[in-house]
mmCIF file of C-alpha atoms and ligand atoms in Angstrom:
data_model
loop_
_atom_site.group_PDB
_atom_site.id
_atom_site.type_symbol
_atom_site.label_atom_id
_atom_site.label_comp_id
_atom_site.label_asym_id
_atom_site.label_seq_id
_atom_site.Cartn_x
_atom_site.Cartn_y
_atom_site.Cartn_z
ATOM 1 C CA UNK A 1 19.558 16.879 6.110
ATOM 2 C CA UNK A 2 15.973 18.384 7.180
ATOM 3 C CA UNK A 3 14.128 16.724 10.105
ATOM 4 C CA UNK A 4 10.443 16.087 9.100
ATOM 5 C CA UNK A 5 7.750 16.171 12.390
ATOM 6 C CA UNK A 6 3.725 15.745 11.559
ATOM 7 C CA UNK A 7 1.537 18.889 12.075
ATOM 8 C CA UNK A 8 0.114 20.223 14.145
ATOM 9 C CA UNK A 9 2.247 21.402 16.547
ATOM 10 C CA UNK A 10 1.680 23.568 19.645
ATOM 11 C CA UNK A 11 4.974 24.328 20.487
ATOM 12 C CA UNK A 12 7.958 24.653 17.915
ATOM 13 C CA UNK A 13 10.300 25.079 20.631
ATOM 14 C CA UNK A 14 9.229 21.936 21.941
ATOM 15 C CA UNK A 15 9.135 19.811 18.763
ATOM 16 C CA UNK A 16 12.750 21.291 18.124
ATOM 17 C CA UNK A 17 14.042 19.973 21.409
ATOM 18 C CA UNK A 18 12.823 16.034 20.651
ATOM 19 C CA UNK A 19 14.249 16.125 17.142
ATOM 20 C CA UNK A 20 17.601 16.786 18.386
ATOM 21 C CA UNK A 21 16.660 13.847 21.289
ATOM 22 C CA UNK A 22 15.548 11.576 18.234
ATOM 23 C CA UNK A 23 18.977 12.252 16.449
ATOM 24 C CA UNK A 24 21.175 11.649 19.679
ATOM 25 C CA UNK A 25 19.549 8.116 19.974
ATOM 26 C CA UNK A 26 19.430 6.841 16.701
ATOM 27 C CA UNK A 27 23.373 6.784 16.817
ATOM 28 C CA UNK A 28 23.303 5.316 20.544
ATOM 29 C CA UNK A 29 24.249 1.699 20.885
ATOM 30 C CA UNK A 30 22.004 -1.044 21.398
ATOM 31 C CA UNK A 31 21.241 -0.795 25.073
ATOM 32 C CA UNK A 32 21.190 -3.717 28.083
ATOM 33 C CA UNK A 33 17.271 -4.091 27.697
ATOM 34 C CA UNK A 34 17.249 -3.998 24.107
ATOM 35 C CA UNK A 35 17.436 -7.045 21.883
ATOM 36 C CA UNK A 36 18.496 -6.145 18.617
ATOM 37 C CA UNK A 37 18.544 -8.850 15.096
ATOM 38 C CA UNK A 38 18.809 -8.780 11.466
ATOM 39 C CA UNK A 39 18.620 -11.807 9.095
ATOM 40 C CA UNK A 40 18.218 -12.262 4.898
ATOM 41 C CA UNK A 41 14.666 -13.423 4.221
ATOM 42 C CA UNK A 42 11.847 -12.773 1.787
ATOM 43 C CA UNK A 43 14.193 -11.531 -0.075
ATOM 44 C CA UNK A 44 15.675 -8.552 1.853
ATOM 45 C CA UNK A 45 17.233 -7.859 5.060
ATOM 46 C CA UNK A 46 14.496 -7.865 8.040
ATOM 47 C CA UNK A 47 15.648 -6.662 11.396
ATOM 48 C CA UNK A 48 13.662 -6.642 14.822
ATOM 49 C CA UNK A 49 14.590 -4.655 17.783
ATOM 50 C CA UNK A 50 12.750 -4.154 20.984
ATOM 51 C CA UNK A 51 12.615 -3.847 24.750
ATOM 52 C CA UNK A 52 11.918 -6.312 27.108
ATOM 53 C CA UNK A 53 13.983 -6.568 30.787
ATOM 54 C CA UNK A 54 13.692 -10.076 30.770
ATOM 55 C CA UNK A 55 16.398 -10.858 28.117
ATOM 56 C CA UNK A 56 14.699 -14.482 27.479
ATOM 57 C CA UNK A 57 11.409 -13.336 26.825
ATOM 58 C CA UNK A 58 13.148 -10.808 24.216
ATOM 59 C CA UNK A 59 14.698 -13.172 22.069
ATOM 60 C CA UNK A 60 11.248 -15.854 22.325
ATOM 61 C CA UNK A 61 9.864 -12.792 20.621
ATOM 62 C CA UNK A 62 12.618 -12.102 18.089
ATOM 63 C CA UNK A 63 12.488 -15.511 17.101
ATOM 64 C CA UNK A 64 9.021 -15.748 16.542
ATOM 65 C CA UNK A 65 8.999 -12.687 14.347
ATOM 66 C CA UNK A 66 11.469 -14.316 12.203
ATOM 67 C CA UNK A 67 8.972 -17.495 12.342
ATOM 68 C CA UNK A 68 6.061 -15.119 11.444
ATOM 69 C CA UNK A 69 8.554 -13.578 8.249
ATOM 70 C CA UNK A 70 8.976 -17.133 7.382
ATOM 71 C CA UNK A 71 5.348 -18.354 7.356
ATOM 72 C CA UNK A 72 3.811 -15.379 5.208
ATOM 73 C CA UNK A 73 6.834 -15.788 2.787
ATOM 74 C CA UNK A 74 6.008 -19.269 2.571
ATOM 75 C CA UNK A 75 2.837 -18.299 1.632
ATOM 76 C CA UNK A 76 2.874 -15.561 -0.637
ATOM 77 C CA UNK A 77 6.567 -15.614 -2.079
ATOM 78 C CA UNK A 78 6.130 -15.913 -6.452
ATOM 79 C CA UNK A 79 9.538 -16.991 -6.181
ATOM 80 C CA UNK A 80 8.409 -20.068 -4.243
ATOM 81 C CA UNK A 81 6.978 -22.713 -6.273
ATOM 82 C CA UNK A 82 4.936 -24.324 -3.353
ATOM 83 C CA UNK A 83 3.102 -21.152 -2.112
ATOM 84 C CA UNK A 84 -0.205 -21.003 -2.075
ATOM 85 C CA UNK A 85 0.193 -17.968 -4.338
ATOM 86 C CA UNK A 86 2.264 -19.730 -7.062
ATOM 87 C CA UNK A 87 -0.767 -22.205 -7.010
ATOM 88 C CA UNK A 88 -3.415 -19.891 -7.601
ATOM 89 C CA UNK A 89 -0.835 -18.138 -10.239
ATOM 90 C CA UNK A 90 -0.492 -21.771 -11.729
ATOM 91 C CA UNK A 91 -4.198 -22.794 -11.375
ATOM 92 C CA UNK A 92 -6.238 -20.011 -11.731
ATOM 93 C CA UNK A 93 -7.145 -19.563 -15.622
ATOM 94 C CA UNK A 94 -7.999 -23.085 -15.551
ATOM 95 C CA UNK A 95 -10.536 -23.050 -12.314
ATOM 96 C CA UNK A 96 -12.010 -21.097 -9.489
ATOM 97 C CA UNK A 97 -9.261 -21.715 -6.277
ATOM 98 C CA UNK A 98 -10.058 -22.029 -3.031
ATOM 99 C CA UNK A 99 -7.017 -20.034 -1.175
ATOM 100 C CA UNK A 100 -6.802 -19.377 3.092
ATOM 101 C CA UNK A 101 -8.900 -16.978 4.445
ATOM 102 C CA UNK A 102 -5.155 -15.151 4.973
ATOM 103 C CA UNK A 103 -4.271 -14.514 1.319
ATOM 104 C CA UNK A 104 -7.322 -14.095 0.419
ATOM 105 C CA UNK A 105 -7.706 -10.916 2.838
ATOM 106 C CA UNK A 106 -4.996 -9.533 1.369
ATOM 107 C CA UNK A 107 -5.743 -9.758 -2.511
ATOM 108 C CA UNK A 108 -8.690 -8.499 -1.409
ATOM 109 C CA UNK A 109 -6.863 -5.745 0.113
ATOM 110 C CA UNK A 110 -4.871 -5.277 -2.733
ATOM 111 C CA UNK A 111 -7.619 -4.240 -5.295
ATOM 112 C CA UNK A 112 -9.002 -2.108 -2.671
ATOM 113 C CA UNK A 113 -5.913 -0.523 -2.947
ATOM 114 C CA UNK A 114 -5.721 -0.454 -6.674
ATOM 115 C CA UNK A 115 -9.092 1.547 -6.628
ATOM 116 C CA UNK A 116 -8.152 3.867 -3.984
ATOM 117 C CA UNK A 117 -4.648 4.987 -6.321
ATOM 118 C CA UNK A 118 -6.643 4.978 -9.847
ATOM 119 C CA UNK A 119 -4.980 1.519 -10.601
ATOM 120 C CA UNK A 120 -1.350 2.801 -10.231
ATOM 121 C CA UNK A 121 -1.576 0.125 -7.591
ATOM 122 C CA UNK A 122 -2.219 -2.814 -9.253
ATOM 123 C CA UNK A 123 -0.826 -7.084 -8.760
ATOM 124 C CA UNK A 124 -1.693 -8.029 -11.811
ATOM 125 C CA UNK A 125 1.188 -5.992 -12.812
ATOM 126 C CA UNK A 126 3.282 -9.367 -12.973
ATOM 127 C CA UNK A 127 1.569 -10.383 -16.288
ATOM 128 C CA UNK A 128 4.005 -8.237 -17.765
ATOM 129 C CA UNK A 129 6.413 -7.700 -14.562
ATOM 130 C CA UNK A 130 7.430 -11.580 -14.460
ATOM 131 C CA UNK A 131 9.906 -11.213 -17.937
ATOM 132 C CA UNK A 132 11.650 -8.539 -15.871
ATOM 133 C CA UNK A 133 14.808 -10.325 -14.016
ATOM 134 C CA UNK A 134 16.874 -6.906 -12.752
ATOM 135 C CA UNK A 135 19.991 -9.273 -11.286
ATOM 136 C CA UNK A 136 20.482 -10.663 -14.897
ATOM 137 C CA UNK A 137 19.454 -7.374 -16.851
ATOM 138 C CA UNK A 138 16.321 -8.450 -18.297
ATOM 139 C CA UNK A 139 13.291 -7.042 -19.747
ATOM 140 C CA UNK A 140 10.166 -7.787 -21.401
ATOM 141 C CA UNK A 141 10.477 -7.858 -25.017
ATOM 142 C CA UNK A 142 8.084 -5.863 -27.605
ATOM 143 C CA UNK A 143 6.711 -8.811 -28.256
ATOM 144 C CA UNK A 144 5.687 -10.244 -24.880
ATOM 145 C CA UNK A 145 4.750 -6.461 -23.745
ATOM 146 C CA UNK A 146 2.190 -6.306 -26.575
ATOM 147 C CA UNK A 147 0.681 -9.683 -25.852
ATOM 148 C CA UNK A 148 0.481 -9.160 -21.892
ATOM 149 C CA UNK A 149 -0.494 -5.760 -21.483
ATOM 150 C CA UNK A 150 -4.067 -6.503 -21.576
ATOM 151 C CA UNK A 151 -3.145 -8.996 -19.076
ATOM 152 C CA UNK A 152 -2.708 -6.366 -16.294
ATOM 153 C CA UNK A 153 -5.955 -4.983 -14.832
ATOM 154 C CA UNK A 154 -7.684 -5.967 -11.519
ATOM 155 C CA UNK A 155 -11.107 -6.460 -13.655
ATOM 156 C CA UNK A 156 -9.282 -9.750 -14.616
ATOM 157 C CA UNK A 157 -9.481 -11.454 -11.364
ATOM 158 C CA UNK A 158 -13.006 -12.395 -10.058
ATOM 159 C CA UNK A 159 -12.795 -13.137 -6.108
ATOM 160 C CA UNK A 160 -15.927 -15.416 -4.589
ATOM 161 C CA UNK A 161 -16.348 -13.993 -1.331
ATOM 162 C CA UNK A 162 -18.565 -17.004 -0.418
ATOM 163 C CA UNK A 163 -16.131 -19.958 -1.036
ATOM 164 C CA UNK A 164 -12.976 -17.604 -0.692
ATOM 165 C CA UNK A 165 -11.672 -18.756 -3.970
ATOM 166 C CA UNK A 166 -9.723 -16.605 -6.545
ATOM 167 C CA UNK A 167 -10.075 -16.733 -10.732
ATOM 168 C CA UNK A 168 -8.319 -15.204 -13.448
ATOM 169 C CA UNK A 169 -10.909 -13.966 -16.248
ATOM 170 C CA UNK A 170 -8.385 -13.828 -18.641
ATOM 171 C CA UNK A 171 -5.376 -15.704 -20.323
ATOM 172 C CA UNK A 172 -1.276 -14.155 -19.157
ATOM 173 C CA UNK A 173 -3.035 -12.707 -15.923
ATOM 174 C CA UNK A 174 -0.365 -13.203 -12.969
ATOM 175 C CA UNK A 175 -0.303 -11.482 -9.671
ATOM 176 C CA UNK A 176 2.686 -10.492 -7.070
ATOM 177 C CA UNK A 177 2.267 -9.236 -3.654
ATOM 178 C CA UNK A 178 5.464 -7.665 -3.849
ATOM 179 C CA UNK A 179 4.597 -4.630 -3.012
ATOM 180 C CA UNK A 180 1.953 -4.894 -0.203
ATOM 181 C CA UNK A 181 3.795 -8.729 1.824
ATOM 182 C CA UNK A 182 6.515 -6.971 3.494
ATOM 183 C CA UNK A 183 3.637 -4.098 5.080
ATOM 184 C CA UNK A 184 1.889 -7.187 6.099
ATOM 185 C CA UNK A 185 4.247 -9.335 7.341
ATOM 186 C CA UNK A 186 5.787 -6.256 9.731
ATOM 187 C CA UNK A 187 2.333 -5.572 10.670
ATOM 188 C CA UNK A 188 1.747 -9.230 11.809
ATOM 189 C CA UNK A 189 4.948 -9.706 13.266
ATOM 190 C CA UNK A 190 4.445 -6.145 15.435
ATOM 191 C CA UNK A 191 0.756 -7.863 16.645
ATOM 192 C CA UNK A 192 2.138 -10.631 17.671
ATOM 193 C CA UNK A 193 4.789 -8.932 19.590
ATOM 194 C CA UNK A 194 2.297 -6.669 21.684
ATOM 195 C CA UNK A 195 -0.061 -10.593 21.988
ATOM 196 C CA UNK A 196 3.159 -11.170 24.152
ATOM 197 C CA UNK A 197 3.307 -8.004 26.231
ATOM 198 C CA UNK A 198 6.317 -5.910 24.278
ATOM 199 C CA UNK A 199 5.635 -2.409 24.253
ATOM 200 C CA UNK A 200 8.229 -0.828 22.106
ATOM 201 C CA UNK A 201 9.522 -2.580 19.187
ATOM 202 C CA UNK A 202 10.537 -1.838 15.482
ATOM 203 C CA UNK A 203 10.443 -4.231 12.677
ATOM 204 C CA UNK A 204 11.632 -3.699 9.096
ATOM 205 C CA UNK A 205 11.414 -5.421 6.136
ATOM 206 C CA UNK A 206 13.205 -4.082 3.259
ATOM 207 C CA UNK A 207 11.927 -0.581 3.149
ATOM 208 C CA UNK A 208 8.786 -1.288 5.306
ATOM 209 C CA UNK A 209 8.788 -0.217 8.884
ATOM 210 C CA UNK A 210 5.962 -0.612 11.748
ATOM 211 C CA UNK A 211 6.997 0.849 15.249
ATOM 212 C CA UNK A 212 5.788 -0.073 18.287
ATOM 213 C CA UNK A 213 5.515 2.501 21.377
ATOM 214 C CA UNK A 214 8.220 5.445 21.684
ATOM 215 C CA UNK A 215 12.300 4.122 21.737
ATOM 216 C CA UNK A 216 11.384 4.345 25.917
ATOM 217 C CA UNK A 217 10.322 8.064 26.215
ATOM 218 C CA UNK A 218 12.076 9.172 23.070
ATOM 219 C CA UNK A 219 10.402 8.938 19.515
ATOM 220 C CA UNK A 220 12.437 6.875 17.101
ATOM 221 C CA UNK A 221 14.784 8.303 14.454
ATOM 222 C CA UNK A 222 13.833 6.770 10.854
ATOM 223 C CA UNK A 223 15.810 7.762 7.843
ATOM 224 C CA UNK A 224 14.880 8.299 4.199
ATOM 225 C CA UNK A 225 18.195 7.576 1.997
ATOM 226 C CA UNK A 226 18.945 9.400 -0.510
ATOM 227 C CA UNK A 227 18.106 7.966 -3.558
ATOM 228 C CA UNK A 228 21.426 8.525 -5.700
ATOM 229 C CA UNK A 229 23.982 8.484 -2.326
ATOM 230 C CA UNK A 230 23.898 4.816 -0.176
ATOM 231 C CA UNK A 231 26.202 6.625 2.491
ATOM 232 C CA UNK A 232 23.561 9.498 2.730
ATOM 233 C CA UNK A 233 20.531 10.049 4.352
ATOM 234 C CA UNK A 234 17.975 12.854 2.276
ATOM 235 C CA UNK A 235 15.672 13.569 5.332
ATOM 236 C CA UNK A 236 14.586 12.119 9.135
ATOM 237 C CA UNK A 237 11.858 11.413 11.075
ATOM 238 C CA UNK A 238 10.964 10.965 14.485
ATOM 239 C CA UNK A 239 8.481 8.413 14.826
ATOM 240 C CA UNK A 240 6.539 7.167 17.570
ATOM 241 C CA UNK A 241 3.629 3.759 16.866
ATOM 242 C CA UNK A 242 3.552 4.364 13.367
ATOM 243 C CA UNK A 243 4.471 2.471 9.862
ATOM 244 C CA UNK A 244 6.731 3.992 7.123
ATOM 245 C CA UNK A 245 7.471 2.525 3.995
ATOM 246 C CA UNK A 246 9.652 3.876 1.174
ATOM 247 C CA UNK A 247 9.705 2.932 -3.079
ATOM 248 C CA UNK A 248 12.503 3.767 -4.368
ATOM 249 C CA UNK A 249 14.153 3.436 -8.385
ATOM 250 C CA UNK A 250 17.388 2.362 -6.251
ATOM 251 C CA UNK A 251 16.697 -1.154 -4.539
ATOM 252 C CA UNK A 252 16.602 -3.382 -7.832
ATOM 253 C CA UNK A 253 17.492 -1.838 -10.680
ATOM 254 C CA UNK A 254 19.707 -2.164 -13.847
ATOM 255 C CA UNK A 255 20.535 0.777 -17.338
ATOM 256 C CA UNK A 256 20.471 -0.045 -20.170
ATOM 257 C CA UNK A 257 21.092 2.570 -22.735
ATOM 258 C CA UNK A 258 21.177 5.155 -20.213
ATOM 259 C CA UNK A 259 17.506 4.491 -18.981
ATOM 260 C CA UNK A 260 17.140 2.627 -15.940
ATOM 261 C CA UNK A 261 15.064 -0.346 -15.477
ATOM 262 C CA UNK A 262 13.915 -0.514 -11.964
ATOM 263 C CA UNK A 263 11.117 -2.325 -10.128
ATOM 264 C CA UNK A 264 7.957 -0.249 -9.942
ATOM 265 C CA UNK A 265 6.040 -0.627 -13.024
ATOM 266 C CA UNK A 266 3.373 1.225 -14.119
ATOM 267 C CA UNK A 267 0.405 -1.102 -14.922
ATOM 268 C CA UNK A 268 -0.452 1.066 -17.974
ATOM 269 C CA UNK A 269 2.157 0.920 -19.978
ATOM 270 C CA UNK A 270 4.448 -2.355 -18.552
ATOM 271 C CA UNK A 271 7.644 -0.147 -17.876
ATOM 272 C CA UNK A 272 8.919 1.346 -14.988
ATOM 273 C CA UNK A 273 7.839 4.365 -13.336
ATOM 274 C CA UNK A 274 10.158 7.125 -13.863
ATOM 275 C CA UNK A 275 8.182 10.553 -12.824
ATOM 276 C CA UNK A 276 9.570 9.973 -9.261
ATOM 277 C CA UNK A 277 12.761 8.539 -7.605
ATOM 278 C CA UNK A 278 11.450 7.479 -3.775
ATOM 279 C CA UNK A 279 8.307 8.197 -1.830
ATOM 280 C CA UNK A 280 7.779 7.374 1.878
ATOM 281 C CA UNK A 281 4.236 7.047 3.321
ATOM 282 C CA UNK A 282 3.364 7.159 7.106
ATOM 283 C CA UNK A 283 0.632 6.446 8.364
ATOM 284 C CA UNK A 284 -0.581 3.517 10.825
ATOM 285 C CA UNK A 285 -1.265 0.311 9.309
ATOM 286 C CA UNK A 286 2.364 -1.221 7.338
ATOM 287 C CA UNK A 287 -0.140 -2.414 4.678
ATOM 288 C CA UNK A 288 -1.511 0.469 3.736
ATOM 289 C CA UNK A 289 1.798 2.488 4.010
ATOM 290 C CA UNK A 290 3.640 -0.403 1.404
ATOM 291 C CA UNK A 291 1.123 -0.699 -0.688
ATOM 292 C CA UNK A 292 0.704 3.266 -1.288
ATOM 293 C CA UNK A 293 4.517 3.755 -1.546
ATOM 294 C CA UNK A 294 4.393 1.826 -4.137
ATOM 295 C CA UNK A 295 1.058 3.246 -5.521
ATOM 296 C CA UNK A 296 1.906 6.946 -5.140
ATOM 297 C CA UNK A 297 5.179 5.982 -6.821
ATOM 298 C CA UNK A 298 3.314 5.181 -9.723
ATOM 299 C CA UNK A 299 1.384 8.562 -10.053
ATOM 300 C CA UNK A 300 4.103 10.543 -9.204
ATOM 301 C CA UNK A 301 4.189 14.075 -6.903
ATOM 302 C CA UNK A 302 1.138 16.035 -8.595
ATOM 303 C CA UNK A 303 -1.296 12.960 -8.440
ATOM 304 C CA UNK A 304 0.294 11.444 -5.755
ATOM 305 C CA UNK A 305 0.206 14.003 -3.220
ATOM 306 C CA UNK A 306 -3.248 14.758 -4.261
ATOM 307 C CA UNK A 307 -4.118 11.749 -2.725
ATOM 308 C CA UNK A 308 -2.264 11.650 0.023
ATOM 309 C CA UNK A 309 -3.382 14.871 0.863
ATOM 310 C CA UNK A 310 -6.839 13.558 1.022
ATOM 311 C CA UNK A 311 -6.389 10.730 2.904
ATOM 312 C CA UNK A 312 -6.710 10.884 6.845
ATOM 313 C CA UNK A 313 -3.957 10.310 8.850
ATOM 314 C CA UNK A 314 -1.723 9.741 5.562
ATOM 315 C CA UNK A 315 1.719 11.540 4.738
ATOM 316 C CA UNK A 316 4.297 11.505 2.217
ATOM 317 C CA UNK A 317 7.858 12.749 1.455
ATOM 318 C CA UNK A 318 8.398 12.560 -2.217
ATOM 319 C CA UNK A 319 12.081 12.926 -3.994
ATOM 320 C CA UNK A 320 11.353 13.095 -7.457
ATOM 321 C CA UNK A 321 13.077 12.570 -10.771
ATOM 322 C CA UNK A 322 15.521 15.656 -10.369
ATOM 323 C CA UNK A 323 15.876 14.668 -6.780
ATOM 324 C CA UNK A 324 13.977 17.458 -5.350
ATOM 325 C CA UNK A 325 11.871 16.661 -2.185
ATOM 326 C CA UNK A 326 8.215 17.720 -1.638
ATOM 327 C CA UNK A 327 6.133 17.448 1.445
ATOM 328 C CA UNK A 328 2.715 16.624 2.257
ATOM 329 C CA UNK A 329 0.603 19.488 3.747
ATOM 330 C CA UNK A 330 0.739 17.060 6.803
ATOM 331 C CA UNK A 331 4.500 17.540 7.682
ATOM 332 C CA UNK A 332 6.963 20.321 8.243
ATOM 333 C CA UNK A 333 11.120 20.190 8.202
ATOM 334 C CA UNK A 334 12.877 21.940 10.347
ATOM 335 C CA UNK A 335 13.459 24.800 8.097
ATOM 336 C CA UNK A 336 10.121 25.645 9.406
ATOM 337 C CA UNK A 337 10.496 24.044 12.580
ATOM 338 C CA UNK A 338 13.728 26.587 13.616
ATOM 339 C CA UNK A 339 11.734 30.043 12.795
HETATM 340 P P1 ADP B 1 10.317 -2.964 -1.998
HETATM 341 O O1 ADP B 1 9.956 -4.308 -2.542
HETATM 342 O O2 ADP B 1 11.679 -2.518 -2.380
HETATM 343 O O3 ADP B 1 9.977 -2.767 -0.555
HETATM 344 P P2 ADP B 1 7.927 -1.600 -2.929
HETATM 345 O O4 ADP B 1 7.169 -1.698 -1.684
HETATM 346 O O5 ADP B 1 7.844 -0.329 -3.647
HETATM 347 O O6 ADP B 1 9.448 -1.911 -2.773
HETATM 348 O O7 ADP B 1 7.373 -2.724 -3.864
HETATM 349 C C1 ADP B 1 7.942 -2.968 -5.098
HETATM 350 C C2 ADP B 1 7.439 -4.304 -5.476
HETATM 351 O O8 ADP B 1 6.034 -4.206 -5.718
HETATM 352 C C3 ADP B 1 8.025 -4.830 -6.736
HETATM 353 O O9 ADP B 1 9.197 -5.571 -6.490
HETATM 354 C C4 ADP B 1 6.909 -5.676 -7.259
HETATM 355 O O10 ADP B 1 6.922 -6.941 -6.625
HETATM 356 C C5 ADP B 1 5.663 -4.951 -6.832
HETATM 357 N N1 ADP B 1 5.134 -3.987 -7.815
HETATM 358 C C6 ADP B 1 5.783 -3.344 -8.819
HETATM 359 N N2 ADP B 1 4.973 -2.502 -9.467
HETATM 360 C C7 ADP B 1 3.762 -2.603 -8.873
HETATM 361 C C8 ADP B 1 2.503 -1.972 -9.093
HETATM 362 N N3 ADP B 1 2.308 -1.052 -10.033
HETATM 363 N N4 ADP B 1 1.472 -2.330 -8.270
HETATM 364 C C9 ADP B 1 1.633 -3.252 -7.296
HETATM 365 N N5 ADP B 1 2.791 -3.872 -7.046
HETATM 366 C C10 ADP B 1 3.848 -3.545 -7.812
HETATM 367 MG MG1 MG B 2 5.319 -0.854 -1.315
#
């Protein structure tokens, strides 16, 4: 299993020694001054842990991240039928809605993104996305893939950046945050942990990650699973007051004729992305790291890393379909690291 460390470097030696460090902890127990927890919400498993001596003033702050996971959920969730999101989704065709200044923000976010990864980024991708259900082993049909296709497209929602409201310009048009809410609900929750003093803390949500600080004078040991073994991890990194997010074909997913259905779709076609099978972005903001996870998953490694590569202070590790793993020019394993 390589270790991946960002570039550059001064001293291998160095580098060498902390990866080794970052290892040893990652497999240490929970200590007295960290607060660990994990609970099932927005539909995945979100975990919190962070250091704080004063034991009550951890778990204030644990609980309010779970508050915080709650609240944007409650918002945003499609799966929700009183979120402000199902409402626009409901409302939208009909009339010009007037949404929070919150969600708004992050639609808005969302197309920027869409334009920054050619459209391979794209919400609307629910017009066609919504007839998948991967639990029951459902698809679109022919039928409803024809009809919605033209559906998808970020030139079919007009945003009023003077009342804040949010229109559809076209009939089927549906949007899911799906893959930029969890980036933004770790990134809030990780704000309003340092607003109450915390200095190291990491929060995950699904397969979105924002760190806070070092794990106290160590960086922090994230994993990248690989995609065809649960028990196995493909590569780690040592991380220190950075986000990481990972897509991967693995998560929700079922075959059907020997071709799986997973859930990344490309917004071009209305099936699922297949030129790749996981890509993890770091970078510093959890909303731009989820949303181009899912983006650069999309475009796959010769596109994709073509954009990561010109994006500051982005990096990626990409595993694609015949599960070998490239690097951005960003990033070196310890293959390198060891000479
Ligand atoms: P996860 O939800 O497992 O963390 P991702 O961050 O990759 O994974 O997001 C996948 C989710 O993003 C999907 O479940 C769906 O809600 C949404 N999505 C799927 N395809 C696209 C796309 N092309 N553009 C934007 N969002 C997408
Ligand atoms: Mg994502």
């Amino acid at each position: 299993m390589p270790l991946i460390v960002r570039l550059p470097r001064t001293n291998i030696t160095i580098v060498w020694s902390v990866l080794v460090a970052a290892v040893a902890c990652a497999s240490m127990p929970v200590q007295a001054d960290w607060h660990a927890e994990k609970k099932a919400l927005m539909g995945t498993e979100i975990s919190v842990q962070l250091w704080h001596e004063d034991a009550e003033v951890a778990q204030r702050s644990i609980s309010a991240v779970f508050a915080e996971m709650r609240r944007i959920d409650a918002l945003m969730s499609t799966y929700k039928d009183t979120s402000e999101l199902s409402q626009v989704n409901k409302l939208a065709l009909d009339r010009a809605v007037v949404v929070s200044d919150e969600l708004f923000e992050l639609i808005h976010r969302a197309l920027q993104f869409s334009a920054v990864t050619s459209g391979a980024f794209d919400i609307t991708y629910a017009s066609v996305g919504q007839h998948y259900d991967f639990r029951a082993g459902q698809k679109p049909t022919t039928a409803q893939k024809r009809a919605l296709l033209a559906s998808i497209g970020i030139a079919n929602i007009e945003l009023n950046t003077v009342d804040r409201s949010v229109r559809f310009t076209a009939a089927g048009v549906r949007i899911d945050l799906g893959g930029i809410a969890k980036g933004y609900a770790v990134e809030s929750a990780v704000a309003l942990l340092q607003a109450r003093g915390i200095e190291h803390a990491i929060v995950t949500a699904g397969g979105d990650s924002r760190i806070l600080g070092d794990h106290r004078g160590r960086p922090w040991g994230v994993g990248i699973r690989d995609p065809r073994n649960r028990q196995q991890l493909a590569a780690q990194l040592p991380l220190q007051d950075e986000a990481i997010s990972t897509s991967g074909d693995y998560e929700r997913y079922f075959e059907a004729d020997g071709i799986r259905y997973h859930h990344i779709i490309e917004p071009a076609t209305g099936d699922s992305a297949r030129k790749v099978r996981s890509v993890t972005i770091i970078g510093p903001d959890a909303v731009m790291t989820d949303a181009l996870s899912t983006g650069v998953f999309v475009l796959g490694v010769k596109k994709g890393m073509a954009l990561v590569n010109s994006l500051a202070q982005i990096e990626a590790v990409i595993i694609d379909a015949r599960g070998v793993m490239h690097f951005s020019g960003g990033l070196q394993t310890d293959a390198v690291a060891k000479l």
